[in-house]
mmCIF file of C-alpha atoms in Angstrom:
data_model
loop_
_atom_site.group_PDB
_atom_site.id
_atom_site.type_symbol
_atom_site.label_atom_id
_atom_site.label_comp_id
_atom_site.label_asym_id
_atom_site.label_seq_id
_atom_site.Cartn_x
_atom_site.Cartn_y
_atom_site.Cartn_z
ATOM 1 C CA UNK M 17 6.289 -19.420 0.594
ATOM 2 C CA UNK M 18 5.401 -15.755 0.785
ATOM 3 C CA UNK M 19 2.821 -13.425 2.208
ATOM 4 C CA UNK M 20 2.395 -9.770 1.266
ATOM 5 C CA UNK M 21 0.364 -6.704 1.999
ATOM 6 C CA UNK M 22 -0.046 -3.725 -0.258
ATOM 7 C CA UNK M 23 -1.722 -0.784 1.416
ATOM 8 C CA UNK M 24 -2.774 2.840 0.819
ATOM 9 C CA UNK M 25 -3.476 5.561 3.326
ATOM 10 C CA UNK M 26 -6.206 7.965 2.134
ATOM 11 C CA UNK M 27 -5.234 10.391 4.910
ATOM 12 C CA UNK M 28 -1.638 10.884 3.866
ATOM 13 C CA UNK M 29 -1.913 9.459 0.284
ATOM 14 C CA UNK M 30 0.984 7.131 0.966
ATOM 15 C CA UNK M 31 1.161 3.692 -0.660
ATOM 16 C CA UNK M 32 3.373 0.819 0.299
ATOM 17 C CA UNK M 33 4.133 -2.851 0.281
ATOM 18 C CA UNK M 34 5.497 -5.302 2.942
ATOM 19 C CA UNK M 35 6.625 -8.876 2.277
ATOM 20 C CA UNK M 36 7.701 -11.848 4.386
ATOM 21 C CA UNK M 37 9.046 -15.029 2.783
ATOM 22 C CA UNK M 38 11.247 -18.075 3.097
ATOM 23 C CA UNK M 39 13.146 -16.880 0.025
ATOM 24 C CA UNK M 40 16.453 -15.088 0.570
ATOM 25 C CA UNK M 41 16.883 -11.317 -0.179
ATOM 26 C CA UNK M 42 13.384 -11.058 -1.592
ATOM 27 C CA UNK M 43 13.330 -7.354 -0.888
ATOM 28 C CA UNK M 44 15.275 -6.872 -4.123
ATOM 29 C CA UNK M 45 12.123 -7.887 -5.991
ATOM 30 C CA UNK M 46 10.412 -4.711 -4.755
ATOM 31 C CA UNK M 47 12.935 -2.487 -6.542
ATOM 32 C CA UNK M 48 11.212 -0.741 -9.402
ATOM 33 C CA UNK M 49 7.858 -2.197 -8.270
ATOM 34 C CA UNK M 50 6.671 1.056 -6.746
ATOM 35 C CA UNK M 51 6.640 4.727 -7.782
ATOM 36 C CA UNK M 52 4.361 7.765 -7.703
ATOM 37 C CA UNK M 53 1.700 5.900 -9.711
ATOM 38 C CA UNK M 54 1.247 2.701 -7.779
ATOM 39 C CA UNK M 55 2.679 -0.685 -6.706
ATOM 40 C CA UNK M 56 3.044 -3.974 -8.575
ATOM 41 C CA UNK M 57 4.218 -7.201 -6.928
ATOM 42 C CA UNK M 58 4.713 -10.723 -8.190
ATOM 43 C CA UNK M 59 5.608 -13.751 -6.045
ATOM 44 C CA UNK M 60 5.306 -17.558 -5.837
ATOM 45 C CA UNK M 61 7.909 -17.351 -8.657
ATOM 46 C CA UNK M 62 8.760 -13.660 -8.727
ATOM 47 C CA UNK M 63 8.981 -11.882 -12.107
ATOM 48 C CA UNK M 64 10.936 -8.613 -11.965
ATOM 49 C CA UNK M 65 10.239 -7.800 -15.616
ATOM 50 C CA UNK M 66 6.631 -7.052 -14.585
ATOM 51 C CA UNK M 67 7.709 -3.910 -12.770
ATOM 52 C CA UNK M 68 8.851 -1.681 -15.697
ATOM 53 C CA UNK M 69 5.868 -2.734 -17.878
ATOM 54 C CA UNK M 70 3.352 -2.128 -15.112
ATOM 55 C CA UNK M 71 4.809 1.224 -14.089
ATOM 56 C CA UNK M 72 4.787 2.390 -17.704
ATOM 57 C CA UNK M 73 1.083 1.514 -17.979
ATOM 58 C CA UNK M 74 0.220 3.035 -14.598
ATOM 59 C CA UNK M 75 1.958 6.254 -15.627
ATOM 60 C CA UNK M 76 -0.245 6.320 -18.744
ATOM 61 C CA UNK M 77 -3.351 6.192 -16.520
ATOM 62 C CA UNK M 78 -4.292 2.547 -16.870
ATOM 63 C CA UNK M 79 -6.504 1.088 -14.137
ATOM 64 C CA UNK M 80 -5.157 -1.606 -11.831
ATOM 65 C CA UNK M 81 -7.475 -4.150 -13.426
ATOM 66 C CA UNK M 82 -6.225 -3.294 -16.930
ATOM 67 C CA UNK M 83 -2.560 -3.387 -15.852
ATOM 68 C CA UNK M 84 -3.069 -6.800 -14.191
ATOM 69 C CA UNK M 85 -4.777 -8.144 -17.282
ATOM 70 C CA UNK M 86 -1.787 -7.015 -19.390
ATOM 71 C CA UNK M 87 0.702 -8.624 -17.065
ATOM 72 C CA UNK M 88 -1.186 -11.920 -17.062
ATOM 73 C CA UNK M 89 -1.446 -11.883 -20.866
ATOM 74 C CA UNK M 90 2.276 -11.169 -21.221
ATOM 75 C CA UNK M 91 3.251 -14.113 -18.953
ATOM 76 C CA UNK M 92 3.515 -17.676 -20.281
ATOM 77 C CA UNK M 93 3.764 -18.888 -16.658
ATOM 78 C CA UNK M 94 0.990 -16.828 -15.068
ATOM 79 C CA UNK M 95 -0.552 -20.016 -13.625
ATOM 80 C CA UNK M 96 2.448 -20.354 -11.364
ATOM 81 C CA UNK M 97 2.475 -16.804 -10.067
ATOM 82 C CA UNK M 98 0.598 -14.353 -7.818
ATOM 83 C CA UNK M 99 0.527 -10.825 -9.315
ATOM 84 C CA UNK M 100 -0.907 -7.795 -7.582
ATOM 85 C CA UNK M 101 -1.402 -4.200 -8.708
ATOM 86 C CA UNK M 102 -2.590 -1.221 -6.745
ATOM 87 C CA UNK M 103 -3.030 2.270 -8.202
ATOM 88 C CA UNK M 104 -2.143 5.360 -6.190
ATOM 89 C CA UNK M 105 -5.805 5.859 -5.204
ATOM 90 C CA UNK M 106 -5.828 2.560 -3.345
ATOM 91 C CA UNK M 107 -7.619 0.330 -5.870
ATOM 92 C CA UNK M 108 -6.000 -3.112 -5.779
ATOM 93 C CA UNK M 109 -6.429 -6.332 -7.689
ATOM 94 C CA UNK M 110 -4.690 -9.732 -7.436
ATOM 95 C CA UNK M 111 -4.195 -12.732 -9.738
ATOM 96 C CA UNK M 112 -3.557 -16.038 -8.078
ATOM 97 C CA UNK M 113 -2.514 -18.565 -10.670
ATOM 98 C CA UNK M 114 -4.223 -21.953 -10.801
ATOM 99 C CA UNK M 115 -0.984 -23.857 -10.224
ATOM 100 C CA UNK M 116 0.431 -21.800 -7.400
ATOM 101 C CA UNK M 117 1.795 -24.221 -4.755
ATOM 102 C CA UNK M 118 0.186 -24.966 -1.383
ATOM 103 C CA UNK M 119 -2.663 -22.984 0.108
ATOM 104 C CA UNK M 120 -2.724 -19.804 -1.835
ATOM 105 C CA UNK M 121 -5.190 -16.945 -2.062
ATOM 106 C CA UNK M 122 -5.864 -13.258 -1.712
ATOM 107 C CA UNK M 123 -8.222 -10.780 -0.078
ATOM 108 C CA UNK M 124 -8.854 -7.226 -1.298
ATOM 109 C CA UNK M 125 -10.771 -4.284 0.040
ATOM 110 C CA UNK M 126 -10.623 -0.500 -0.103
ATOM 111 C CA UNK M 127 -7.011 0.607 0.241
ATOM 112 C CA UNK M 128 -5.469 -2.867 0.789
ATOM 113 C CA UNK M 129 -4.800 -6.279 -0.598
ATOM 114 C CA UNK M 130 -3.262 -9.227 1.191
ATOM 115 C CA UNK M 131 -2.083 -12.406 -0.672
ATOM 116 C CA UNK M 132 0.132 -15.401 -0.040
ATOM 117 C CA UNK M 133 1.103 -18.926 -1.001
ATOM 118 C CA UNK M 134 2.194 -22.067 0.812
ATOM 119 C CA UNK M 135 0.366 -20.678 3.845
ATOM 120 C CA UNK M 136 -1.125 -22.651 6.751
ATOM 121 C CA UNK M 137 -4.506 -21.515 5.533
ATOM 122 C CA UNK M 138 -6.945 -18.739 4.743
ATOM 123 C CA UNK M 139 -6.879 -17.637 8.390
ATOM 124 C CA UNK M 140 -3.445 -16.138 7.815
ATOM 125 C CA UNK M 141 -4.841 -13.646 5.338
ATOM 126 C CA UNK M 142 -7.900 -12.963 7.478
ATOM 127 C CA UNK M 143 -5.597 -12.045 10.371
ATOM 128 C CA UNK M 144 -3.585 -9.785 8.119
ATOM 129 C CA UNK M 145 -6.740 -8.174 6.786
ATOM 130 C CA UNK M 146 -8.041 -7.477 10.288
ATOM 131 C CA UNK M 147 -4.763 -5.969 11.438
ATOM 132 C CA UNK M 148 -4.369 -3.673 8.449
ATOM 133 C CA UNK M 149 -7.864 -2.266 8.978
ATOM 134 C CA UNK M 150 -7.667 -2.057 12.786
ATOM 135 C CA UNK M 151 -6.191 1.429 13.212
ATOM 136 C CA UNK M 152 -6.209 3.558 10.048
ATOM 137 C CA UNK M 153 -4.783 6.541 11.955
ATOM 138 C CA UNK M 154 -1.486 4.770 12.451
ATOM 139 C CA UNK M 155 1.396 5.605 10.062
ATOM 140 C CA UNK M 156 1.176 3.396 7.008
ATOM 141 C CA UNK M 157 4.640 1.890 7.611
ATOM 142 C CA UNK M 158 3.612 0.696 11.065
ATOM 143 C CA UNK M 159 0.353 -0.759 9.731
ATOM 144 C CA UNK M 160 2.241 -2.660 7.083
ATOM 145 C CA UNK M 161 4.792 -4.149 9.525
ATOM 146 C CA UNK M 162 2.025 -4.993 12.015
ATOM 147 C CA UNK M 163 0.157 -6.790 9.204
ATOM 148 C CA UNK M 164 3.153 -8.972 8.522
ATOM 149 C CA UNK M 165 3.471 -9.753 12.233
ATOM 150 C CA UNK M 166 -0.169 -10.833 12.403
ATOM 151 C CA UNK M 167 0.369 -13.110 9.425
ATOM 152 C CA UNK M 168 3.348 -14.737 11.107
ATOM 153 C CA UNK M 169 1.477 -15.059 14.451
ATOM 154 C CA UNK M 170 -1.455 -16.660 12.676
ATOM 155 C CA UNK M 171 0.754 -19.493 11.354
ATOM 156 C CA UNK M 172 2.455 -17.952 8.362
ATOM 157 C CA UNK M 173 4.006 -20.401 5.958
ATOM 158 C CA UNK M 174 3.841 -24.191 6.171
ATOM 159 C CA UNK M 175 5.012 -27.152 4.074
ATOM 160 C CA UNK M 176 4.118 -30.777 4.806
ATOM 161 C CA UNK M 177 2.285 -29.651 7.930
ATOM 162 C CA UNK M 178 5.283 -27.865 9.439
ATOM 163 C CA UNK M 179 5.954 -24.166 9.842
ATOM 164 C CA UNK M 180 8.528 -22.717 7.419
ATOM 165 C CA UNK M 181 10.520 -19.748 8.824
ATOM 166 C CA UNK M 182 10.436 -16.311 7.316
ATOM 167 C CA UNK M 183 14.064 -15.717 6.227
ATOM 168 C CA UNK M 184 13.690 -12.338 4.503
ATOM 169 C CA UNK M 185 11.245 -9.430 4.844
ATOM 170 C CA UNK M 186 10.892 -5.870 3.651
ATOM 171 C CA UNK M 187 8.730 -2.805 3.791
ATOM 172 C CA UNK M 188 8.598 0.099 1.326
ATOM 173 C CA UNK M 189 6.382 3.160 1.550
ATOM 174 C CA UNK M 190 6.049 5.854 -1.100
ATOM 175 C CA UNK M 191 5.025 9.417 -0.204
ATOM 176 C CA UNK M 192 4.641 12.376 -2.538
ATOM 177 C CA UNK M 193 8.362 12.283 -3.621
ATOM 178 C CA UNK M 194 9.914 10.259 -6.384
ATOM 179 C CA UNK M 195 11.867 8.161 -3.899
ATOM 180 C CA UNK M 196 10.681 5.998 -1.033
ATOM 181 C CA UNK M 197 9.979 7.510 2.356
ATOM 182 C CA UNK M 198 10.673 4.124 3.956
ATOM 183 C CA UNK M 199 12.756 1.292 2.387
ATOM 184 C CA UNK M 200 13.823 -1.322 4.923
ATOM 185 C CA UNK M 201 14.753 -4.918 4.431
ATOM 186 C CA UNK M 202 16.117 -8.086 6.016
ATOM 187 C CA UNK M 203 17.916 -10.222 3.445
ATOM 188 C CA UNK M 204 18.679 -13.313 5.611
ATOM 189 C CA UNK M 205 17.688 -13.952 9.202
ATOM 190 C CA UNK M 206 16.140 -16.814 11.140
ATOM 191 C CA UNK M 207 13.303 -14.636 12.353
ATOM 192 C CA UNK M 208 13.062 -12.017 9.578
ATOM 193 C CA UNK M 209 9.770 -10.419 10.590
ATOM 194 C CA UNK M 210 10.985 -9.720 14.093
ATOM 195 C CA UNK M 211 14.269 -8.392 12.704
ATOM 196 C CA UNK M 212 12.375 -6.099 10.372
ATOM 197 C CA UNK M 213 10.526 -4.651 13.351
ATOM 198 C CA UNK M 214 13.867 -4.184 15.207
ATOM 199 C CA UNK M 215 15.440 -2.360 12.248
ATOM 200 C CA UNK M 216 12.393 -0.155 11.870
ATOM 201 C CA UNK M 217 12.473 0.740 15.558
ATOM 202 C CA UNK M 218 16.141 1.628 15.357
ATOM 203 C CA UNK M 219 15.885 3.620 12.131
ATOM 204 C CA UNK M 220 12.739 5.545 13.085
ATOM 205 C CA UNK M 221 14.419 8.255 15.206
ATOM 206 C CA UNK M 222 17.087 8.723 12.542
ATOM 207 C CA UNK M 223 14.628 9.433 9.722
ATOM 208 C CA UNK M 224 14.034 13.160 10.309
ATOM 209 C CA UNK M 225 17.727 13.660 10.820
ATOM 210 C CA UNK M 226 18.608 12.121 7.431
ATOM 211 C CA UNK M 227 15.837 14.085 5.794
ATOM 212 C CA UNK M 228 17.191 17.319 7.275
ATOM 213 C CA UNK M 229 20.727 16.451 6.093
ATOM 214 C CA UNK M 230 19.400 15.913 2.606
ATOM 215 C CA UNK M 231 17.523 19.191 2.516
ATOM 216 C CA UNK M 232 20.098 21.462 4.211
ATOM 217 C CA UNK M 233 23.292 19.684 5.333
ATOM 218 C CA UNK M 234 24.913 22.972 6.323
ATOM 219 C CA UNK M 235 22.533 23.392 9.259
ATOM 220 C CA UNK M 236 22.883 19.834 10.611
ATOM 221 C CA UNK M 237 25.192 18.571 13.290
ATOM 222 C CA UNK M 238 27.458 15.578 12.611
ATOM 223 C CA UNK M 239 25.778 12.216 13.054
ATOM 224 C CA UNK M 240 27.835 11.479 16.190
ATOM 225 C CA UNK M 241 26.780 14.777 17.735
ATOM 226 C CA UNK M 242 23.163 14.181 16.806
ATOM 227 C CA UNK M 243 23.222 10.682 18.348
ATOM 228 C CA UNK M 244 24.691 11.968 21.632
ATOM 229 C CA UNK M 245 21.920 14.589 21.771
ATOM 230 C CA UNK M 246 18.959 12.479 20.687
ATOM 231 C CA UNK M 247 19.608 8.828 21.550
ATOM 232 C CA UNK M 248 19.749 7.097 24.900
ATOM 233 C CA UNK M 249 22.804 4.995 25.725
ATOM 234 C CA UNK M 250 20.688 1.848 25.245
ATOM 235 C CA UNK M 251 19.509 2.938 21.833
ATOM 236 C CA UNK M 252 22.951 3.751 20.699
ATOM 237 C CA UNK M 253 24.298 0.395 21.908
ATOM 238 C CA UNK M 254 21.508 -1.376 20.036
ATOM 239 C CA UNK M 255 22.543 0.302 16.743
ATOM 240 C CA UNK M 256 26.102 -1.036 17.185
ATOM 241 C CA UNK M 257 25.077 -4.719 17.505
#
């Protein structure tokens, strides 16, 4: 019961992934799934061992299609999984196994792929596809979160004709550094996609401050002093909830 978008921004050369699912703490499955060479994601029965193998092959210069073929060949249970790979140039491919539960599928175009399982129907992926491509000048992290929101608003996940709530969600964006520029997650929440948006909105003004502290902590004020100078009372109260 998961839907995912992997996206690339040719303007900034960022690449990232965002996931919403009924599963709990699924953001942990993105760890190791992304680096300077690309993104790999498996769901509908996640397989974390795909990440180190895929990243090793991507680092050697393998294409996304070749990496995906290797992952499928290495997996005795590939028919029960969705596996996606995108290289750092935005070329993505997806495998949707023949035995993946519920309505399952994928859509891929230049710089994006959207895929999901146990969805209310293909229209969920069409809505995600439209949203991702709507405004390419937006920051990639915002495009990825908006794409999850459109998937949820289009019906999201369903079992036995009833909506299934998204209980965890995450977004990760890689820039030119070896670590993520954005890595936010909701491990357990009744409305995880909405909570991911809330966390992103709260963290966004802090990001340049934390980057400055990392680069030159001697020139930075304390966090309390920075908050008093840069946040409204309402913003600060929201961070303390």
